[in-house]
mmCIF file of C-alpha atoms in Angstrom:
data_model
loop_
_atom_site.group_PDB
_atom_site.id
_atom_site.type_symbol
_atom_site.label_atom_id
_atom_site.label_comp_id
_atom_site.label_asym_id
_atom_site.label_seq_id
_atom_site.Cartn_x
_atom_site.Cartn_y
_atom_site.Cartn_z
ATOM 1 C CA ASP A 189 0.022 0.018 -0.004
ATOM 2 C CA VAL A 190 1.066 3.547 -0.689
ATOM 3 C CA LYS A 191 1.954 5.375 2.474
ATOM 4 C CA VAL A 192 2.125 9.092 2.855
ATOM 5 C CA THR A 193 3.348 10.035 6.317
ATOM 6 C CA GLN A 194 3.001 13.481 7.833
ATOM 7 C CA SER A 195 5.324 13.774 10.788
ATOM 8 C CA SER A 196 3.098 15.806 13.032
ATOM 9 C CA ARG A 197 -0.620 15.262 13.472
ATOM 10 C CA TYR A 198 -1.128 18.191 15.817
ATOM 11 C CA LEU A 199 0.949 21.290 16.376
ATOM 12 C CA VAL A 200 0.492 24.465 18.409
ATOM 13 C CA LYS A 201 2.747 27.379 17.554
ATOM 14 C CA ARG A 202 2.910 31.035 18.450
ATOM 15 C CA THR A 203 2.570 33.980 16.055
ATOM 16 C CA GLY A 204 5.927 34.699 14.343
ATOM 17 C CA GLU A 205 7.369 31.224 14.861
ATOM 18 C CA LYS A 206 8.908 29.404 11.943
ATOM 19 C CA VAL A 207 7.031 26.158 11.297
ATOM 20 C CA PHE A 208 8.074 23.055 9.379
ATOM 21 C CA LEU A 209 5.615 20.484 8.236
ATOM 22 C CA GLU A 210 7.216 17.333 6.877
ATOM 23 C CA CYS A 211 5.818 14.752 4.525
ATOM 24 C CA VAL A 212 7.343 11.479 3.334
ATOM 25 C CA GLN A 213 6.025 9.055 0.728
ATOM 26 C CA ASP A 214 7.218 5.553 0.027
ATOM 27 C CA MET A 215 5.922 4.883 -3.540
ATOM 28 C CA ASP A 216 8.655 6.669 -5.544
ATOM 29 C CA HIS A 217 6.039 9.235 -6.728
ATOM 30 C CA GLU A 218 7.384 12.123 -8.744
ATOM 31 C CA ASN A 219 4.616 14.579 -7.783
ATOM 32 C CA MET A 220 3.979 15.802 -4.281
ATOM 33 C CA PHE A 221 1.497 18.370 -3.084
ATOM 34 C CA TRP A 222 0.590 20.531 -0.092
ATOM 35 C CA TYR A 223 -3.060 21.474 0.431
ATOM 36 C CA ARG A 224 -4.792 23.469 3.031
ATOM 37 C CA GLN A 225 -8.230 22.371 4.140
ATOM 38 C CA ASP A 226 -10.649 24.755 5.847
ATOM 39 C CA PRO A 227 -14.365 24.245 6.640
ATOM 40 C CA GLY A 228 -16.576 25.467 3.836
ATOM 41 C CA LEU A 229 -13.598 26.163 1.557
ATOM 42 C CA GLY A 230 -12.601 22.619 0.706
ATOM 43 C CA LEU A 231 -8.969 21.882 -0.437
ATOM 44 C CA ARG A 232 -6.808 24.630 -1.731
ATOM 45 C CA LEU A 233 -3.412 23.914 -3.367
ATOM 46 C CA ILE A 234 -0.513 25.725 -1.783
ATOM 47 C CA TYR A 235 2.428 24.257 -3.716
ATOM 48 C CA PHE A 236 3.251 21.211 -5.648
ATOM 49 C CA SER A 237 6.551 19.648 -6.799
ATOM 50 C CA TYR A 238 7.027 17.478 -9.867
ATOM 51 C CA ASP A 239 10.695 16.543 -9.200
ATOM 52 C CA VAL A 240 13.515 17.052 -6.763
ATOM 53 C CA LYS A 241 14.269 20.753 -6.266
ATOM 54 C CA MET A 242 11.304 21.691 -8.594
ATOM 55 C CA LYS A 243 8.265 23.471 -7.322
ATOM 56 C CA GLU A 244 5.227 25.284 -8.643
ATOM 57 C CA LYS A 245 2.945 27.727 -6.894
ATOM 58 C CA GLY A 246 -0.617 26.633 -6.347
ATOM 59 C CA ASP A 247 -3.599 28.790 -5.645
ATOM 60 C CA ILE A 248 -2.589 30.232 -2.188
ATOM 61 C CA PRO A 249 1.264 30.264 -1.973
ATOM 62 C CA GLU A 250 1.462 33.521 0.019
ATOM 63 C CA GLY A 251 3.092 33.041 3.397
ATOM 64 C CA TYR A 252 4.399 29.605 2.539
ATOM 65 C CA SER A 253 7.543 28.083 0.988
ATOM 66 C CA VAL A 254 8.468 24.474 0.290
ATOM 67 C CA SER A 255 11.523 22.343 0.002
ATOM 68 C CA ARG A 256 12.125 19.113 -1.882
ATOM 69 C CA GLU A 257 15.707 17.959 -1.489
ATOM 70 C CA LYS A 258 14.926 14.275 -1.876
ATOM 71 C CA LYS A 259 12.259 12.562 -3.984
ATOM 72 C CA GLU A 260 10.446 11.019 -1.072
ATOM 73 C CA ARG A 261 10.314 14.103 1.155
ATOM 74 C CA PHE A 262 8.379 17.356 0.673
ATOM 75 C CA SER A 263 8.424 20.032 3.403
ATOM 76 C CA LEU A 264 6.070 22.966 3.878
ATOM 77 C CA ILE A 265 7.540 25.989 5.673
ATOM 78 C CA LEU A 266 5.788 28.880 7.328
ATOM 79 C CA GLU A 267 8.499 31.459 7.714
ATOM 80 C CA SER A 268 6.533 33.524 10.215
ATOM 81 C CA ALA A 269 3.347 31.892 11.385
ATOM 82 C CA SER A 270 0.220 33.962 11.679
ATOM 83 C CA THR A 271 -3.181 33.160 13.195
ATOM 84 C CA ASN A 272 -4.842 33.073 9.766
ATOM 85 C CA GLN A 273 -2.606 30.035 9.005
ATOM 86 C CA THR A 274 -4.450 27.973 11.607
ATOM 87 C CA SER A 275 -5.701 25.099 9.497
ATOM 88 C CA MET A 276 -5.494 21.477 8.528
ATOM 89 C CA TYR A 277 -2.569 20.797 6.074
ATOM 90 C CA LEU A 278 -2.725 17.792 3.819
ATOM 91 C CA CYS A 279 0.156 16.321 1.916
ATOM 92 C CA ALA A 280 -0.397 14.166 -1.146
ATOM 93 C CA SER A 281 1.656 12.389 -3.802
ATOM 94 C CA SER A 282 1.058 10.841 -7.218
ATOM 95 C CA PHE A 283 2.774 9.427 -10.255
ATOM 96 C CA SER A 284 3.535 11.665 -13.194
ATOM 97 C CA GLY A 285 3.411 11.324 -16.976
ATOM 98 C CA ALA A 286 1.884 8.161 -18.397
ATOM 99 C CA GLN A 287 1.408 6.673 -14.938
ATOM 100 C CA ASP A 288 -0.544 9.646 -13.696
ATOM 101 C CA THR A 289 -4.162 8.539 -13.396
ATOM 102 C CA GLY A 290 -5.265 11.587 -11.517
ATOM 103 C CA GLU A 291 -5.314 9.707 -8.250
ATOM 104 C CA LEU A 292 -3.663 11.446 -5.375
ATOM 105 C CA PHE A 293 -2.592 9.599 -2.205
ATOM 106 C CA PHE A 294 -3.003 11.629 0.934
ATOM 107 C CA GLY A 295 -1.416 11.699 4.346
ATOM 108 C CA GLU A 296 -3.595 11.926 7.451
ATOM 109 C CA GLY A 297 -3.077 15.653 7.839
ATOM 110 C CA SER A 298 -1.344 17.980 10.218
ATOM 111 C CA ARG A 299 -3.672 20.278 12.275
ATOM 112 C CA LEU A 300 -1.803 23.488 12.996
ATOM 113 C CA THR A 301 -3.026 26.008 15.533
ATOM 114 C CA VAL A 302 -1.305 29.418 15.670
ATOM 115 C CA LEU A 303 -1.879 31.356 18.831
ATOM 116 C CA ALA B 82 -11.181 27.317 -16.667
ATOM 117 C CA GLN B 83 -12.576 24.372 -14.829
ATOM 118 C CA SER B 84 -14.622 24.537 -11.753
ATOM 119 C CA VAL B 85 -16.780 22.189 -9.654
ATOM 120 C CA THR B 86 -19.762 22.879 -7.464
ATOM 121 C CA GLN B 87 -21.047 20.577 -4.812
ATOM 122 C CA LEU B 88 -24.669 21.350 -3.972
ATOM 123 C CA GLY B 89 -25.303 21.046 -0.287
ATOM 124 C CA SER B 90 -22.509 21.335 2.274
ATOM 125 C CA HIS B 91 -24.307 18.912 4.572
ATOM 126 C CA VAL B 92 -26.583 15.949 3.778
ATOM 127 C CA SER B 93 -28.317 13.834 6.414
ATOM 128 C CA VAL B 94 -29.859 10.425 5.736
ATOM 129 C CA SER B 95 -31.162 7.487 7.769
ATOM 130 C CA GLU B 96 -29.416 4.181 7.713
ATOM 131 C CA GLY B 97 -30.678 2.169 4.742
ATOM 132 C CA ALA B 98 -31.804 5.272 2.831
ATOM 133 C CA LEU B 99 -30.588 6.359 -0.546
ATOM 134 C CA VAL B 100 -27.508 8.555 -0.563
ATOM 135 C CA LEU B 101 -27.346 11.237 -3.236
ATOM 136 C CA LEU B 102 -24.454 13.797 -3.228
ATOM 137 C CA ARG B 103 -24.583 16.331 -6.057
ATOM 138 C CA CYS B 104 -21.686 17.608 -8.132
ATOM 139 C CA ASN B 105 -21.802 19.894 -11.182
ATOM 140 C CA TYR B 106 -18.709 20.812 -13.158
ATOM 141 C CA SER B 107 -17.672 23.427 -15.649
ATOM 142 C CA SER B 108 -15.026 22.552 -18.153
ATOM 143 C CA SER B 109 -14.187 23.641 -21.711
ATOM 144 C CA VAL B 110 -12.827 20.237 -22.624
ATOM 145 C CA PRO B 111 -14.004 16.733 -21.878
ATOM 146 C CA PRO B 112 -13.406 16.412 -18.165
ATOM 147 C CA TYR B 113 -11.934 13.784 -15.939
ATOM 148 C CA LEU B 114 -14.024 13.588 -12.787
ATOM 149 C CA PHE B 115 -13.311 12.129 -9.434
ATOM 150 C CA TRP B 116 -14.908 11.594 -6.066
ATOM 151 C CA TYR B 117 -12.766 11.400 -2.959
ATOM 152 C CA VAL B 118 -13.865 10.507 0.621
ATOM 153 C CA GLN B 119 -12.400 11.682 3.866
ATOM 154 C CA TYR B 120 -13.267 9.682 6.963
ATOM 155 C CA PRO B 121 -12.948 11.404 10.306
ATOM 156 C CA ASN B 122 -9.330 12.167 11.247
ATOM 157 C CA GLN B 123 -7.947 10.745 8.057
ATOM 158 C CA GLY B 124 -6.674 11.987 4.722
ATOM 159 C CA LEU B 125 -8.650 11.722 1.484
ATOM 160 C CA GLN B 126 -8.862 8.543 -0.556
ATOM 161 C CA LEU B 127 -10.175 7.926 -4.077
ATOM 162 C CA LEU B 128 -13.706 6.575 -4.200
ATOM 163 C CA LEU B 129 -14.144 6.519 -7.957
ATOM 164 C CA LYS B 130 -13.204 8.301 -11.208
ATOM 165 C CA TYR B 131 -14.674 8.942 -14.640
ATOM 166 C CA THR B 132 -12.289 8.955 -17.619
ATOM 167 C CA SER B 133 -14.691 8.548 -20.541
ATOM 168 C CA ALA B 134 -14.657 4.760 -20.777
ATOM 169 C CA ALA B 135 -18.173 4.425 -19.327
ATOM 170 C CA THR B 136 -20.747 6.904 -18.114
ATOM 171 C CA LEU B 137 -21.710 4.875 -15.032
ATOM 172 C CA VAL B 138 -18.742 4.402 -12.750
ATOM 173 C CA LYS B 139 -18.641 2.046 -9.814
ATOM 174 C CA GLY B 140 -16.385 2.704 -6.880
ATOM 175 C CA ILE B 141 -15.526 1.246 -3.564
ATOM 176 C CA ASN B 142 -18.022 0.549 -0.737
ATOM 177 C CA GLY B 143 -21.035 0.327 -3.015
ATOM 178 C CA PHE B 144 -20.876 3.907 -4.307
ATOM 179 C CA GLU B 145 -21.427 4.799 -8.009
ATOM 180 C CA ALA B 146 -21.618 7.933 -10.068
ATOM 181 C CA GLU B 147 -23.056 8.770 -13.441
ATOM 182 C CA PHE B 148 -21.519 11.192 -15.834
ATOM 183 C CA LYS B 149 -24.275 13.281 -17.589
ATOM 184 C CA LYS B 150 -22.753 15.566 -20.194
ATOM 185 C CA SER B 151 -26.048 17.324 -20.961
ATOM 186 C CA GLU B 152 -26.474 18.263 -17.295
ATOM 187 C CA THR B 153 -22.682 18.741 -16.607
ATOM 188 C CA SER B 154 -23.168 16.600 -13.560
ATOM 189 C CA PHE B 155 -21.426 13.753 -11.800
ATOM 190 C CA HIS B 156 -23.646 12.916 -8.809
ATOM 191 C CA LEU B 157 -22.596 10.270 -6.326
ATOM 192 C CA THR B 158 -25.126 7.681 -5.157
ATOM 193 C CA LYS B 159 -25.403 4.640 -2.946
ATOM 194 C CA PRO B 160 -28.678 2.639 -2.699
ATOM 195 C CA SER B 161 -28.522 2.022 1.024
ATOM 196 C CA ALA B 162 -26.571 4.150 3.499
ATOM 197 C CA HIS B 163 -24.508 2.544 6.255
ATOM 198 C CA MET B 164 -23.363 4.236 9.448
ATOM 199 C CA SER B 165 -19.775 3.776 8.266
ATOM 200 C CA ASP B 166 -20.529 6.020 5.263
ATOM 201 C CA ALA B 167 -20.529 9.107 7.471
ATOM 202 C CA ALA B 168 -17.638 11.172 6.087
ATOM 203 C CA GLU B 169 -16.880 14.225 3.978
ATOM 204 C CA TYR B 170 -17.038 13.748 0.229
ATOM 205 C CA PHE B 171 -15.212 15.809 -2.359
ATOM 206 C CA CYS B 172 -15.870 16.053 -6.076
ATOM 207 C CA ALA B 173 -12.881 17.035 -8.234
ATOM 208 C CA VAL B 174 -12.390 17.838 -11.917
ATOM 209 C CA SER B 175 -9.356 17.781 -14.165
ATOM 210 C CA ASP B 176 -8.980 18.488 -17.894
ATOM 211 C CA ASN B 177 -6.149 16.037 -18.433
ATOM 212 C CA GLN B 178 -6.354 13.289 -15.879
ATOM 213 C CA ALA B 179 -3.275 14.668 -14.258
ATOM 214 C CA GLY B 180 -3.112 14.858 -10.537
ATOM 215 C CA THR B 181 -1.431 18.256 -10.878
ATOM 216 C CA ALA B 182 -4.534 19.736 -12.497
ATOM 217 C CA LEU B 183 -7.211 18.631 -9.988
ATOM 218 C CA ILE B 184 -9.698 21.207 -8.874
ATOM 219 C CA PHE B 185 -11.646 20.198 -5.750
ATOM 220 C CA GLY B 186 -15.146 21.196 -4.735
ATOM 221 C CA LYS B 187 -15.836 22.529 -1.259
ATOM 222 C CA GLY B 188 -17.019 19.216 0.076
ATOM 223 C CA THR B 189 -20.254 17.656 1.345
ATOM 224 C CA THR B 190 -20.477 16.211 4.846
ATOM 225 C CA LEU B 191 -22.681 13.086 4.943
ATOM 226 C CA SER B 192 -24.369 12.241 8.266
ATOM 227 C CA VAL B 193 -26.037 8.912 8.751
ATOM 228 C CA SER B 194 -28.509 8.364 11.557
ATOM 229 C CA SER B 195 -29.799 5.045 12.900
#
């Protein structure tokens, strides 16, 4: 089975802190994604990466950055956390090219609270 | 540009009743359509997908969805709800079957009462 692991299920941080959310997948997927999930707003794409060191902005990249130094790991970084970044963060991965069927494999989510 | 609208943010049914979750899409090209499910405290998982092979698509756990081009709809149904179906359901659309192009709807929470 594909496994996407998000290192922290629950985090509480203070305004202005730097926050790292880590995600690891074990299926050798080329594509990795970070989404933000808020009630009534569904899933919004923050960033995705289609290869090591490659990244593309999604719909709401402001206030976030990402890092992909290894194929299996994709990190989301909040340089200076703010209260409006309190949310559920979902990591996902998928194949690319001819193997891409549109199916994303999701982690269980990281619920971040910024005080 | 594609978009997807899920009608009804919350649907409540009794156990054994028909489940109908509505999804309408907007796409300038033949779409690829997906339903994902999120059980409490879990990530999303694929329920079913339409990729033009057949208009009626069967998924896991007894769910199915029918693609109706004339109505630009892809509604999700299950003949008889089970308590374990309580979850949030997301419809998604893509114009090229690529995971990098998925646009998600806002989600519908399904509640099932005994």
